[in-house]
């Protein structure tokens, strides 16, 4: 029998299959919706001028890094408004969390009641309590007057613990309410209570706190990983 030839002008079956495969491949490459999406980067590298001696210090670089590890009762958001973090809500005159009290002085002083969130936790899983607020205030008052933490603590006359969740922040006469709630800090009393100087210094360098990140490694002169 003679050989069969494909009609002129039409490719052979094998060639047609190859053309269809190439067309499908080109469609995958050229159509953006079908292209594989690269995974978003997981690392953020930040360059700082100068290495801080500790994260809890007044060093300019520490002031940039510390908010990633620590957490406050109240913070200022992107619109420069107060936002609750470790507390349930911002104490105000409207919700009854803020009161003006007169105790033999003409100016009077503000008392802000803060309620710690039930899910507020330290990095080790222990709950954040009102006692941690009073402990941080007392530790701040004990620092040198030039320290920023001391200046914040001295805006508050005293912290009264009502329960594990509730504390009263008693301001000095004439103190502004937003400065009062912003000045209150927290420190883990179960970690630092009774700790010696070396333990306190080690904690200040890489604190165990309640922020979104923890210090995983720190190479002096090399870099810090959160």
CSV table of C-alpha atoms in Angstrom, one decimal:
chain,number,residue,atom,x,y,z
A,1,UNK,CA,0.0,0.0,0.0
A,2,UNK,CA,1.2,3.6,-0.7
A,3,UNK,CA,1.9,6.0,2.1
A,4,UNK,CA,-0.8,8.4,3.1
A,5,UNK,CA,0.1,12.1,3.2
A,6,UNK,CA,-1.7,14.8,5.2
A,7,UNK,CA,-3.6,17.1,2.9
A,8,UNK,CA,-1.6,20.1,1.9
A,9,UNK,CA,-2.2,23.2,4.0
A,10,UNK,CA,-3.1,21.2,7.1
A,11,UNK,CA,-0.5,20.2,9.8
A,12,UNK,CA,-0.1,16.6,10.7
A,13,UNK,CA,-2.1,15.3,13.9
A,14,UNK,CA,1.1,15.3,16.0
A,15,UNK,CA,2.0,18.8,14.9
A,16,UNK,CA,-1.6,20.0,15.6
A,17,UNK,CA,-1.4,18.6,19.2
A,18,UNK,CA,1.9,20.3,19.8
A,19,UNK,CA,0.5,23.7,18.6
A,20,UNK,CA,-2.5,23.3,20.9
A,21,UNK,CA,-0.2,22.6,23.9
A,22,UNK,CA,2.0,25.7,23.1
A,23,UNK,CA,-1.1,27.9,22.8
A,24,UNK,CA,-2.4,26.7,26.2
A,25,UNK,CA,1.1,27.4,27.7
A,26,UNK,CA,1.2,30.9,26.2
A,27,UNK,CA,-2.3,31.6,27.6
A,28,UNK,CA,-1.1,30.8,31.1
A,29,UNK,CA,1.9,33.0,30.7
A,30,UNK,CA,0.1,36.0,29.1
A,31,UNK,CA,-3.1,36.1,31.2
A,32,UNK,CA,-2.3,37.9,34.4
A,33,UNK,CA,-5.1,36.2,36.3
A,34,UNK,CA,-3.5,32.8,35.8
A,35,UNK,CA,0.0,33.8,36.7
A,36,UNK,CA,1.3,32.6,40.1
A,37,UNK,CA,1.2,35.3,42.8
A,38,UNK,CA,4.5,35.7,44.6
A,39,UNK,CA,4.3,35.3,48.4
A,40,UNK,CA,4.5,38.6,50.3
A,41,UNK,CA,7.8,39.2,52.1
A,42,UNK,CA,7.8,38.2,55.7
A,43,UNK,CA,10.7,40.3,56.9
A,44,UNK,CA,10.9,44.0,57.5
A,45,UNK,CA,14.5,45.4,57.8
A,46,UNK,CA,14.8,48.7,59.6
A,47,UNK,CA,18.1,50.7,59.6
A,48,UNK,CA,18.8,52.7,62.8
A,49,UNK,CA,21.5,55.1,63.6
A,50,UNK,CA,23.2,53.9,66.7
A,51,UNK,CA,22.6,50.7,68.8
A,52,UNK,CA,20.6,51.3,72.0
A,53,UNK,CA,22.0,49.9,75.2
A,54,UNK,CA,18.5,48.5,76.0
A,55,UNK,CA,15.0,48.6,74.6
A,56,UNK,CA,13.7,50.2,77.7
A,57,UNK,CA,15.8,53.3,77.7
A,58,UNK,CA,15.7,56.9,76.5
A,59,UNK,CA,18.1,56.2,73.6
A,60,UNK,CA,16.5,57.5,70.3
A,61,UNK,CA,16.7,54.1,68.6
A,62,UNK,CA,15.1,52.4,71.6
A,63,UNK,CA,12.2,54.8,71.4
A,64,UNK,CA,11.6,53.5,67.8
A,65,UNK,CA,11.9,49.8,68.7
A,66,UNK,CA,10.2,49.6,72.1
A,67,UNK,CA,6.6,50.1,70.9
A,68,UNK,CA,6.9,46.9,68.9
A,69,UNK,CA,7.6,44.9,72.1
A,70,UNK,CA,5.7,46.8,74.7
A,71,UNK,CA,2.1,47.8,75.0
A,72,UNK,CA,0.3,50.6,76.7
A,73,UNK,CA,-3.0,51.0,78.4
A,74,UNK,CA,-3.9,53.8,75.9
A,75,UNK,CA,-2.1,55.0,72.7
A,76,UNK,CA,-2.5,57.8,70.2
A,77,UNK,CA,-3.7,56.4,66.8
A,78,UNK,CA,-2.8,57.6,63.3
A,79,UNK,CA,-5.4,60.4,63.7
A,80,UNK,CA,-3.8,61.5,67.0
A,81,UNK,CA,-6.8,60.4,68.9
A,82,UNK,CA,-6.7,58.2,72.0
A,83,UNK,CA,-7.3,54.5,71.4
A,84,UNK,CA,-7.7,51.7,74.1
A,85,UNK,CA,-5.1,48.9,74.0
A,86,UNK,CA,-4.8,47.0,77.3
A,87,UNK,CA,-8.0,48.7,78.7
A,88,UNK,CA,-11.6,48.1,77.7
A,89,UNK,CA,-12.3,51.8,76.9
A,90,UNK,CA,-11.0,55.3,77.2
A,91,UNK,CA,-12.2,56.8,80.5
A,92,UNK,CA,-14.3,59.9,79.8
A,93,UNK,CA,-16.8,62.1,81.6
A,94,UNK,CA,-19.5,60.8,79.4
A,95,UNK,CA,-19.0,57.1,80.2
A,96,UNK,CA,-18.4,57.8,83.9
A,97,UNK,CA,-14.7,56.7,83.8
A,98,UNK,CA,-13.4,60.2,84.5
A,99,UNK,CA,-14.3,62.3,87.6
A,100,UNK,CA,-13.1,65.6,89.0
A,101,UNK,CA,-12.5,65.3,92.7
A,102,UNK,CA,-12.0,68.0,95.3
A,103,UNK,CA,-10.1,67.0,98.5
A,104,UNK,CA,-9.4,70.3,100.3
A,105,UNK,CA,-7.8,71.9,97.2
A,106,UNK,CA,-9.3,74.6,95.1
A,107,UNK,CA,-8.1,73.2,91.7
A,108,UNK,CA,-9.3,69.7,92.2
A,109,UNK,CA,-7.8,66.7,90.5
A,110,UNK,CA,-8.9,64.1,88.0
A,111,UNK,CA,-9.5,60.4,88.8
A,112,UNK,CA,-9.6,58.1,85.8
A,113,UNK,CA,-10.9,54.6,86.2
A,114,UNK,CA,-9.3,52.0,83.9
A,115,UNK,CA,-10.5,48.5,83.4
A,116,UNK,CA,-7.9,46.0,82.1
A,117,UNK,CA,-9.1,43.8,79.2
A,118,UNK,CA,-9.9,40.2,80.2
A,119,UNK,CA,-7.7,38.9,77.4
A,120,UNK,CA,-4.7,41.1,78.1
A,121,UNK,CA,-1.7,38.9,78.5
A,122,UNK,CA,2.0,39.2,79.0
A,123,UNK,CA,4.3,37.3,76.5
A,124,UNK,CA,4.5,34.4,79.0
A,125,UNK,CA,0.8,34.0,79.1
A,126,UNK,CA,0.1,35.5,82.5
A,127,UNK,CA,-2.8,38.1,82.7
A,128,UNK,CA,-2.0,41.8,82.9
A,129,UNK,CA,-3.5,43.2,86.1
A,130,UNK,CA,-4.2,46.5,87.8
A,131,UNK,CA,-1.4,45.6,90.2
A,132,UNK,CA,1.0,45.8,87.2
A,133,UNK,CA,-0.2,49.3,86.6
A,134,UNK,CA,0.6,50.4,90.2
A,135,UNK,CA,3.9,48.5,90.1
A,136,UNK,CA,5.0,50.4,87.0
A,137,UNK,CA,4.0,53.7,88.5
A,138,UNK,CA,6.0,53.0,91.6
A,139,UNK,CA,9.0,51.9,89.6
A,140,UNK,CA,8.9,55.0,87.5
A,141,UNK,CA,8.7,57.3,90.5
A,142,UNK,CA,11.9,55.6,91.8
A,143,UNK,CA,13.9,56.4,88.7
A,144,UNK,CA,16.1,59.5,88.3
A,145,UNK,CA,14.0,62.6,87.6
A,146,UNK,CA,15.7,63.0,84.2
A,147,UNK,CA,14.3,59.7,82.9
A,148,UNK,CA,11.3,59.8,80.6
A,149,UNK,CA,9.5,57.0,82.6
A,150,UNK,CA,9.9,59.1,85.7
A,151,UNK,CA,8.5,62.2,84.1
A,152,UNK,CA,5.4,60.2,83.0
A,153,UNK,CA,5.0,58.6,86.5
A,154,UNK,CA,5.0,62.0,88.2
A,155,UNK,CA,2.0,63.1,86.3
A,156,UNK,CA,0.0,60.6,88.4
A,157,UNK,CA,-0.2,61.2,92.1
A,158,UNK,CA,-1.1,57.6,92.9
A,159,UNK,CA,-2.6,54.4,91.6
A,160,UNK,CA,-5.3,52.8,93.6
A,161,UNK,CA,-6.0,49.1,92.9
A,162,UNK,CA,-9.6,48.2,93.2
A,163,UNK,CA,-9.4,44.7,91.8
A,164,UNK,CA,-7.3,42.6,89.4
A,165,UNK,CA,-9.1,44.4,86.5
A,166,UNK,CA,-9.8,47.9,87.8
A,167,UNK,CA,-7.5,50.7,88.9
A,168,UNK,CA,-8.0,54.4,89.7
A,169,UNK,CA,-5.4,56.8,88.3
A,170,UNK,CA,-5.4,59.8,90.6
A,171,UNK,CA,-3.9,62.8,88.9
A,172,UNK,CA,-2.0,65.7,90.4
A,173,UNK,CA,-4.0,69.0,90.8
A,174,UNK,CA,-4.4,70.6,87.4
A,175,UNK,CA,-3.2,67.6,85.4
A,176,UNK,CA,-4.9,67.2,82.0
A,177,UNK,CA,-7.0,64.0,81.5
A,178,UNK,CA,-5.3,62.8,78.3
A,179,UNK,CA,-1.9,63.2,79.9
A,180,UNK,CA,-3.1,61.2,82.9
A,181,UNK,CA,-4.2,58.1,80.9
A,182,UNK,CA,-1.2,58.3,78.6
A,183,UNK,CA,1.2,58.4,81.5
A,184,UNK,CA,0.1,55.1,83.0
A,185,UNK,CA,2.3,52.2,82.1
A,186,UNK,CA,2.4,48.5,82.9
A,187,UNK,CA,5.3,46.3,84.0
A,188,UNK,CA,5.1,42.6,84.9
A,189,UNK,CA,5.2,42.6,88.7
A,190,UNK,CA,5.5,38.8,88.7
A,191,UNK,CA,8.8,39.1,86.8
A,192,UNK,CA,10.4,42.3,88.2
A,193,UNK,CA,9.0,42.4,91.8
A,194,UNK,CA,12.0,41.8,94.0
A,195,UNK,CA,14.4,41.4,91.1
A,196,UNK,CA,18.0,42.4,91.6
A,197,UNK,CA,20.0,45.0,89.5
A,198,UNK,CA,21.4,42.5,87.1
A,199,UNK,CA,17.9,40.9,86.4
A,200,UNK,CA,16.4,44.4,85.9
A,201,UNK,CA,19.2,45.4,83.5
A,202,UNK,CA,18.7,42.2,81.5
A,203,UNK,CA,14.9,42.8,81.4
A,204,UNK,CA,15.4,46.4,80.2
A,205,UNK,CA,17.6,45.1,77.3
A,206,UNK,CA,15.1,42.5,76.1
A,207,UNK,CA,11.8,43.0,77.9
A,208,UNK,CA,9.1,40.4,78.3
A,209,UNK,CA,6.0,42.6,77.8
A,210,UNK,CA,2.6,42.6,76.1
A,211,UNK,CA,3.3,44.0,72.6
A,212,UNK,CA,3.0,42.2,69.3
A,213,UNK,CA,6.7,41.2,69.0
A,214,UNK,CA,9.4,39.6,71.3
A,215,UNK,CA,13.1,39.9,71.1
A,216,UNK,CA,14.3,36.6,69.5
A,217,UNK,CA,18.0,37.5,69.1
A,218,UNK,CA,20.4,40.4,69.6
A,219,UNK,CA,24.0,40.4,68.3
A,220,UNK,CA,25.9,43.4,69.6
A,221,UNK,CA,27.0,45.5,66.7
A,222,UNK,CA,25.2,43.2,64.3
A,223,UNK,CA,21.5,43.4,64.5
A,224,UNK,CA,18.3,42.8,66.5
A,225,UNK,CA,15.6,40.4,65.4
A,226,UNK,CA,12.0,40.6,66.7
